[in-house]
Coordinates of C-alpha atoms in Angstrom, one line a residue:
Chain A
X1 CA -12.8 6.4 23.7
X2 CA -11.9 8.7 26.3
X3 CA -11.8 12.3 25.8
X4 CA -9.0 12.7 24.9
X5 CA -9.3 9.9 22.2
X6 CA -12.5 11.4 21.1
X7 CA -10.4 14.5 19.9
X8 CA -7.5 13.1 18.5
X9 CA -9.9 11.3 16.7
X10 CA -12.3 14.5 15.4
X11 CA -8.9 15.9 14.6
X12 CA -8.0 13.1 12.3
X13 CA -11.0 13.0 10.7
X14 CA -10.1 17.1 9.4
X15 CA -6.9 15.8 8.4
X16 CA -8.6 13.1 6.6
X17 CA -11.7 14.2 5.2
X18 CA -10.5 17.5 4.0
X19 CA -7.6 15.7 1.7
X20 CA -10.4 13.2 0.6
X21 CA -13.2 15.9 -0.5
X22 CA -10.5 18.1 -1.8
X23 CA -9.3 15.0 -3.7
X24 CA -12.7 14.0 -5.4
X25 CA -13.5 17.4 -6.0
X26 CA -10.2 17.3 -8.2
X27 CA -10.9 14.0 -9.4
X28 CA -13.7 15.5 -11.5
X29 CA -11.7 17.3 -13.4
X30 CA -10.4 14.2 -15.2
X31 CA -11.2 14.4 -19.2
X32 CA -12.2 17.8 -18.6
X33 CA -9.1 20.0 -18.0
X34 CA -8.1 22.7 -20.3
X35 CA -5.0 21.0 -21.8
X36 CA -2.9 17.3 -20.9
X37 CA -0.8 18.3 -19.0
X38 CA -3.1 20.2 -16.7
X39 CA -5.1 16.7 -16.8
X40 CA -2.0 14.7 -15.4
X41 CA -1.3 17.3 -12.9
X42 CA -4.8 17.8 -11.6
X43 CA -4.7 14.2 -11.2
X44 CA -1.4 13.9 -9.3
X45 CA -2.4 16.7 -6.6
X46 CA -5.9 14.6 -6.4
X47 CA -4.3 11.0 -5.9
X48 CA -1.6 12.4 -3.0
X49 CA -4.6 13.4 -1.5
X50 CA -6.7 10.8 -1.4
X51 CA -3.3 8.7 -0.7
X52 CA -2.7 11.2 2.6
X53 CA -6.6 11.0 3.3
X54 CA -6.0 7.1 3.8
X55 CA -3.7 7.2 5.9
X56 CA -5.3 9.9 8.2
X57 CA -8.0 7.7 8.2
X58 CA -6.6 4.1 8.4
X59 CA -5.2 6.1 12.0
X60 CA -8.6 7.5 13.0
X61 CA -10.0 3.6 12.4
X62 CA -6.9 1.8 14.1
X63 CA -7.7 4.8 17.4
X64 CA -11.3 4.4 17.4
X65 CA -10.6 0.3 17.6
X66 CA -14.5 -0.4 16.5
X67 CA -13.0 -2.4 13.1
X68 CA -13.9 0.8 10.9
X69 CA -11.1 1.0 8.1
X70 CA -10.5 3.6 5.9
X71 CA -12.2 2.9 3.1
X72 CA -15.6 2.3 5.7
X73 CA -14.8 5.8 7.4
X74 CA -14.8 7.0 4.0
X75 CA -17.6 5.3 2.0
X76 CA -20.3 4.9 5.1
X77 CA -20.4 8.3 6.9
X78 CA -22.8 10.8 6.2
X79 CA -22.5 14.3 5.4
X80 CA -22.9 15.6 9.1
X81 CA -20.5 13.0 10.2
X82 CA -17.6 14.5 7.6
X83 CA -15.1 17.0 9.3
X84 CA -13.4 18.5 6.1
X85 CA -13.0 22.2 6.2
X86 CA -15.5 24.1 3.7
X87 CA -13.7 25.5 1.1
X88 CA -12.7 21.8 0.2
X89 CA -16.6 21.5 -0.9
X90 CA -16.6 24.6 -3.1
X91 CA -17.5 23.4 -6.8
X92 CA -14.7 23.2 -9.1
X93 CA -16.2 26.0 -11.4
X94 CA -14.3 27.3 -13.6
X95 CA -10.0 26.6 -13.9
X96 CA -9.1 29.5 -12.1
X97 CA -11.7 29.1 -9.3
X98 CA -10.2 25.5 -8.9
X99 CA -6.6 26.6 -9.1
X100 CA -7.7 29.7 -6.1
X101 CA -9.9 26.9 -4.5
X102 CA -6.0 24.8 -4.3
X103 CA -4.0 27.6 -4.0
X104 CA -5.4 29.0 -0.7
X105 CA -5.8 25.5 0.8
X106 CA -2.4 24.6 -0.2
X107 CA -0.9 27.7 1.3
X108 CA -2.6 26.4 4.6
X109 CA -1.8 23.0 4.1
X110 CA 1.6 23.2 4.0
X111 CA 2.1 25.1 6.9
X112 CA 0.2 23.0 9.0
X113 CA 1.7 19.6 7.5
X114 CA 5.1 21.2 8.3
X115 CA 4.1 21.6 12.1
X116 CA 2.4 17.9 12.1
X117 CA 5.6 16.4 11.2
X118 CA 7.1 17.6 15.0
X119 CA 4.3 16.2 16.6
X120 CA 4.5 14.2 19.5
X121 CA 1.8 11.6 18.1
X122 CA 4.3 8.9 16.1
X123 CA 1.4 8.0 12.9
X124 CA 0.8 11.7 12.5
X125 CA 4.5 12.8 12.8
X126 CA 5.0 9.9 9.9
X127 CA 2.3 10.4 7.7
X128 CA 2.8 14.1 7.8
X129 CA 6.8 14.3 6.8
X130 CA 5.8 12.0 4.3
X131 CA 2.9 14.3 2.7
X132 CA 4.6 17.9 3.3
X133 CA 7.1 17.1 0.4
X134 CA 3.6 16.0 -1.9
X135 CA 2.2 19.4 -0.7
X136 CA 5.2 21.4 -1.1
X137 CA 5.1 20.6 -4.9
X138 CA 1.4 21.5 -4.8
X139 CA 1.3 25.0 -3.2
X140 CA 4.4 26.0 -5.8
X141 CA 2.4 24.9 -8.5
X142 CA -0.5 26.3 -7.1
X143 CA 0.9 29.9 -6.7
X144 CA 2.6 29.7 -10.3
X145 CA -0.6 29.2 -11.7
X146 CA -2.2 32.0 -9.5
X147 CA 0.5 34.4 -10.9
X148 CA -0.1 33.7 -14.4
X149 CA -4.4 34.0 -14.5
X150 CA -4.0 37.4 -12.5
X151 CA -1.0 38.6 -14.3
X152 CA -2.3 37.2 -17.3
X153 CA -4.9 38.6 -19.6
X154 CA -7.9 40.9 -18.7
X155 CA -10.1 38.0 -18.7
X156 CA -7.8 35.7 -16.7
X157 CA -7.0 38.3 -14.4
X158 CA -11.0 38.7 -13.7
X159 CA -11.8 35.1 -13.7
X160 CA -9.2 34.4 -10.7
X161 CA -10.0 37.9 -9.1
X162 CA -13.6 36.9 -9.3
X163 CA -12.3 33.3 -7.6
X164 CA -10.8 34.5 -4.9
X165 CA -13.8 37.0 -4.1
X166 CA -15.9 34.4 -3.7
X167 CA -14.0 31.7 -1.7
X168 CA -12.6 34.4 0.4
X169 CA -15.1 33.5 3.4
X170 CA -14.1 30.0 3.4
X171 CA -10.5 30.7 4.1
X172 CA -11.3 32.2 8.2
X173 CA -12.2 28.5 9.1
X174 CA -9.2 26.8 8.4
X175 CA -7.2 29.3 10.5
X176 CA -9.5 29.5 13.7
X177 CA -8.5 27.3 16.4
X178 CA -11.6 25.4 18.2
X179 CA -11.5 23.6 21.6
X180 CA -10.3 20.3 19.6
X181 CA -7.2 22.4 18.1
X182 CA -6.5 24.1 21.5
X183 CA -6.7 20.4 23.1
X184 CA -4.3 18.9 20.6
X185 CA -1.5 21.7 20.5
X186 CA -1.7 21.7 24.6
X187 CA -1.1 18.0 24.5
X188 CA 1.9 18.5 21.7
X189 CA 0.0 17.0 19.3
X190 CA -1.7 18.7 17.2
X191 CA -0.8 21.8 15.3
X192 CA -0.5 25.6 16.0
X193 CA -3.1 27.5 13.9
X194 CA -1.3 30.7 14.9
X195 CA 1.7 30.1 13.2
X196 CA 0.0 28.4 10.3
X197 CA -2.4 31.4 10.1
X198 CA 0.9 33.8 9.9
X199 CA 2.6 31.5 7.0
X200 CA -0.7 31.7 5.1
X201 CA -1.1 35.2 5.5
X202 CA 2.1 35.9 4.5
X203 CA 2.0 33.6 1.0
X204 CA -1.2 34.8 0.3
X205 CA -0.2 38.5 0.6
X206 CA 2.9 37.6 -1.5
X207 CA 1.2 35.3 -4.6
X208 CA -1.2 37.9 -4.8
X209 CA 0.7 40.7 -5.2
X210 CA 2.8 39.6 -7.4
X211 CA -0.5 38.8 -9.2
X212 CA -1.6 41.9 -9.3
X213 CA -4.7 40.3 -7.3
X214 CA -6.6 42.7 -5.1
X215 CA -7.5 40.8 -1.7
X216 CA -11.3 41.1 -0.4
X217 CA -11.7 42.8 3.1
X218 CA -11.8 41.3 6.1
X219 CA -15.4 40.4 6.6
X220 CA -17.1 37.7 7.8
X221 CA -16.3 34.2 7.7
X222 CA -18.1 30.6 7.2
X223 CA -17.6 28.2 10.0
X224 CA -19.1 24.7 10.9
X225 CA -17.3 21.9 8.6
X226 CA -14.7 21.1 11.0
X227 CA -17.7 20.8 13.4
X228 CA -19.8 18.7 10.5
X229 CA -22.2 21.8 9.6
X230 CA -21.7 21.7 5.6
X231 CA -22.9 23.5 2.7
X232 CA -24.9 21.7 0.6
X233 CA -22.3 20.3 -1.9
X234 CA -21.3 17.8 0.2
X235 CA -24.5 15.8 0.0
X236 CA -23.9 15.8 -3.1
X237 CA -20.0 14.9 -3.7
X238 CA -20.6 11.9 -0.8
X239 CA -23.8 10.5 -2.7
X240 CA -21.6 10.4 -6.1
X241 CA -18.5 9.2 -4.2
X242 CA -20.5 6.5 -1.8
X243 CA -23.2 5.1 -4.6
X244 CA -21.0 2.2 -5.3
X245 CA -20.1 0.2 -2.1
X246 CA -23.5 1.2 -0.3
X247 CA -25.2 -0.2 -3.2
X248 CA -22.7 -3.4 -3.3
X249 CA -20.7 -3.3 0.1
X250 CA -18.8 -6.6 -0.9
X251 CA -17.6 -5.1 -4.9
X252 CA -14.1 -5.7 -5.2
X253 CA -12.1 -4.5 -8.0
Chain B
X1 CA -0.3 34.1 -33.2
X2 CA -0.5 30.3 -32.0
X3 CA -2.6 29.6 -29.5
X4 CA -1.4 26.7 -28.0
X5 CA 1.7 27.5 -25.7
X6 CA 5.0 27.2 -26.8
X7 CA 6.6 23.5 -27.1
X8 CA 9.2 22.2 -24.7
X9 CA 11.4 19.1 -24.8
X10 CA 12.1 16.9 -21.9
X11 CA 14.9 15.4 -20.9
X12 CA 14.8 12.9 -17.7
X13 CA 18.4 11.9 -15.8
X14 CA 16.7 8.8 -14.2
X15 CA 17.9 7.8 -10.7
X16 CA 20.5 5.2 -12.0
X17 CA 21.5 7.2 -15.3
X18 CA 24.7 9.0 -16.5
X19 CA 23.1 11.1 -18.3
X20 CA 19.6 12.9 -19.6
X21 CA 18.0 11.4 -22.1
X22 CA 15.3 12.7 -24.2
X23 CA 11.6 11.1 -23.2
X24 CA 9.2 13.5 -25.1
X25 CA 7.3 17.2 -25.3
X26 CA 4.7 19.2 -23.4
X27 CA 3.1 22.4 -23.5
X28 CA 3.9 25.4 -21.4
X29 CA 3.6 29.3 -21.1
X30 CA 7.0 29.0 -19.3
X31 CA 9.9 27.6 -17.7
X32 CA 8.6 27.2 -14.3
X33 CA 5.7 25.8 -15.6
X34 CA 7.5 23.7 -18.2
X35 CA 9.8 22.3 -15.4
X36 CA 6.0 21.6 -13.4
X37 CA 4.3 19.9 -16.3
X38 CA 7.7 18.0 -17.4
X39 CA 7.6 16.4 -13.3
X40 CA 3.6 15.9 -13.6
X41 CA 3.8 14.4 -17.0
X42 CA 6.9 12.4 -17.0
X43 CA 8.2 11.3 -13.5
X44 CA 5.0 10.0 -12.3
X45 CA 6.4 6.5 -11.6
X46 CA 9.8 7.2 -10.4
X47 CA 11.5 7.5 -13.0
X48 CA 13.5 10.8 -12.4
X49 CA 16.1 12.4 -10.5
X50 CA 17.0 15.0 -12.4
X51 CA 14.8 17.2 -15.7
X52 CA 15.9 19.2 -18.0
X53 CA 13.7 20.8 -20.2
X54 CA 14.3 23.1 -23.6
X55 CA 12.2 25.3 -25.8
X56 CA 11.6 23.4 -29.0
X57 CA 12.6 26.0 -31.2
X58 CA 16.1 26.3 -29.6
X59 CA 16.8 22.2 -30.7
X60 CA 19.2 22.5 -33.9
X61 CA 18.6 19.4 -35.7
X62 CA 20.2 18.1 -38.4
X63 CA 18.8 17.9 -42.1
X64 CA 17.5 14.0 -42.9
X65 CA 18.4 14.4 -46.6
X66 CA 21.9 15.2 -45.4
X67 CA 22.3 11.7 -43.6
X68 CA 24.4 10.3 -46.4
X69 CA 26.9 13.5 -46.5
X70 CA 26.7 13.5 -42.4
X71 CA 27.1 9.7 -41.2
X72 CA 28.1 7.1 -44.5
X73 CA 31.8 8.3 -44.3
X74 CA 32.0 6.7 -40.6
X75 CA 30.7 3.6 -41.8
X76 CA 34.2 2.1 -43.0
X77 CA 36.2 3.8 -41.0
X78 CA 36.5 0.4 -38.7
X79 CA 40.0 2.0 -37.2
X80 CA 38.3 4.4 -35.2
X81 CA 37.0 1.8 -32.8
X82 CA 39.4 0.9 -30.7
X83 CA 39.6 -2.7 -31.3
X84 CA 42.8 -3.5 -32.4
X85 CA 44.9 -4.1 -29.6
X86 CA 45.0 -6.8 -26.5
X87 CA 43.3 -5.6 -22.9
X88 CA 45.4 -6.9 -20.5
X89 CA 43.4 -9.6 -18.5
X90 CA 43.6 -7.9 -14.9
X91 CA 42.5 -4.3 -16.3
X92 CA 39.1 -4.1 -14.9
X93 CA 36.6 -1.6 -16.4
X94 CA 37.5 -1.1 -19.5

């Protein structure tokens, strides 16, 4: 791959690894949730994105042309070969930290799906038109659910206050451009963080608000999963999520 | 007070349907988040195009034990169905 290969590449790798972590994060919250129908639509938000994680994928593999697929991007990298943005490693903790956890990465995803799907590259323009309407759904639900633990009782409202505290610092990363994202939206490509910075900040100000939420102070922010320096969940989630095909590569269903 | 959330029914017009018919219940705090769990729960294989969904307690229903009063006097009342006179054979759609 040439260079600029190599970053379209990186870049799909974000795309793609950040739905898939995100997803299996999710995923464990299957016959644990509070109440059915929080079950169902935990599990909805966490199969579109390990459906939109495939097909990120299935177009880093098909650019990369060394026969690696999707499912062997996914189940044979290691952690410091993962690009996801941090905040999709957070634990699930408790209901409201995993709704903050998908609220503020909805409010980013959006946004930057919206911008994908007038990109010059054809597979991302496709794949993203096709996922903004599954993430559209997501951030409204999302933010509902923000309003209601804040504006809710005293404990709710301290439980997601408490969530959004602590995740706070995981939020900068998503919204800082690095030479890959300068590279991509100079070629037409990729996305403006700029503009998807101003759409999150704007949400974010808004869902809070109205959730009598009070938001933390600008202060420093983590950095490095874009780049493949993780915290050290991810070992973790990739060790549960890889066991089975590196311990049978040929297991079919 | 109850603390499970309030009860809603659910009504799905599916893509090819005239109408919205009745397909079950969930739980909600609202109708925002009725209208989420009703999609979530019930339109997970493609089945709508259209939800509706109502607070349980606003359903009137009628009484079982007044079946007989409500529905035996229809049953011989075979001249309300209009059966009793010839279609001409090139009326379509009737």
């Amino acid at each position: 791959m040439n260079t600029r290969e190599q970053q379209q590449f990186e870049y799909l790798l974000r795309l793609g690894d950040s739905d898939l972590i995100l997803g299996q994060r999710l995923s464990a919250w299957l016959g644990h949730a509070p109440v059915l129908e929080e079950e169902m639509a935990t599990g909805n938000v966490a199969l579109d994105l390990v459906g939109q994680a495939r097909s990120w994928l299935s177009l880093a593999g098909e650019l990369e042309a060394q026969g690696r697929d999707a499912d062997r991007l996914a189940y044979f990298r290691d952690a410091f070969d993962y690009r996801n943005v941090l905040i999709t490693e957070r634990p699930n903790g408790d209901y409201a930290y995993t709704i903050m956890r998908q609220f503020l990465f909805d409010a980013y995803h959006y946004p930057l799906l919206q911008q994908l799907s007038g990109s010059a590259h054809e597979g991302i323009r496709e794949v993203a038109a096709k996922s903004v309407k599954e993430v559209e759904y997501h951030v409204r639900r999302s933010s509902e659910w923000v309003i209601r633990m804040g504006d809710g009782t005293q404990e709710s409202h301290q439980r997601i206050q408490a969530a959004l505290d602590d995740l706070w610092m995981y939020t900068g990363e998503m919204l800082t451009p690095d030479d890959v994202d300068d590279a991509l939206l100079e070629a037409g490509v990729g996305a403006d963080l700029e503009q998807v910075a101003w759409s999150w900040h704007d949400r974010v100000r808004a869902v809070t608000e109205e959730a009598t939420l009070t938001l933390p102070d600008e202060s420093w922010m983590q950095q490095g999963g874009k780049q493949g320096r993780h915290t050290e969940h991810l070992g973790y989630i990739l060790a549960e999520m890889q066991h089975l095909p590196r311990s049978y590569p040929d297991a079919r269903w | 007070m109850s603390k499970d959330w309030p009860l809603w029914e659910v009504f799905i017009r599916s893509k090819h349907g005239l109408s919205h018919k009745h397909v079950g219940s969930i739980h909600a705090t609202d109708a925002e988040m009725a209208m989420n769990n009703a999609r979530d729960v019930y339109t997970r294989r493609n089945e709508g195009a259209s939800i509706w969904v109502v607070p349980s307690v606003q359903i009137v229903s009628s009484a079982p034990g007044d079946k007989g009063m409500l529905f035996d006097p229809s049953e011989d009342k075979v001249y309300r169905h209009p059966t009793f006179y010839d279609v001409p054979s090139d009326v379509e759609n009737m």
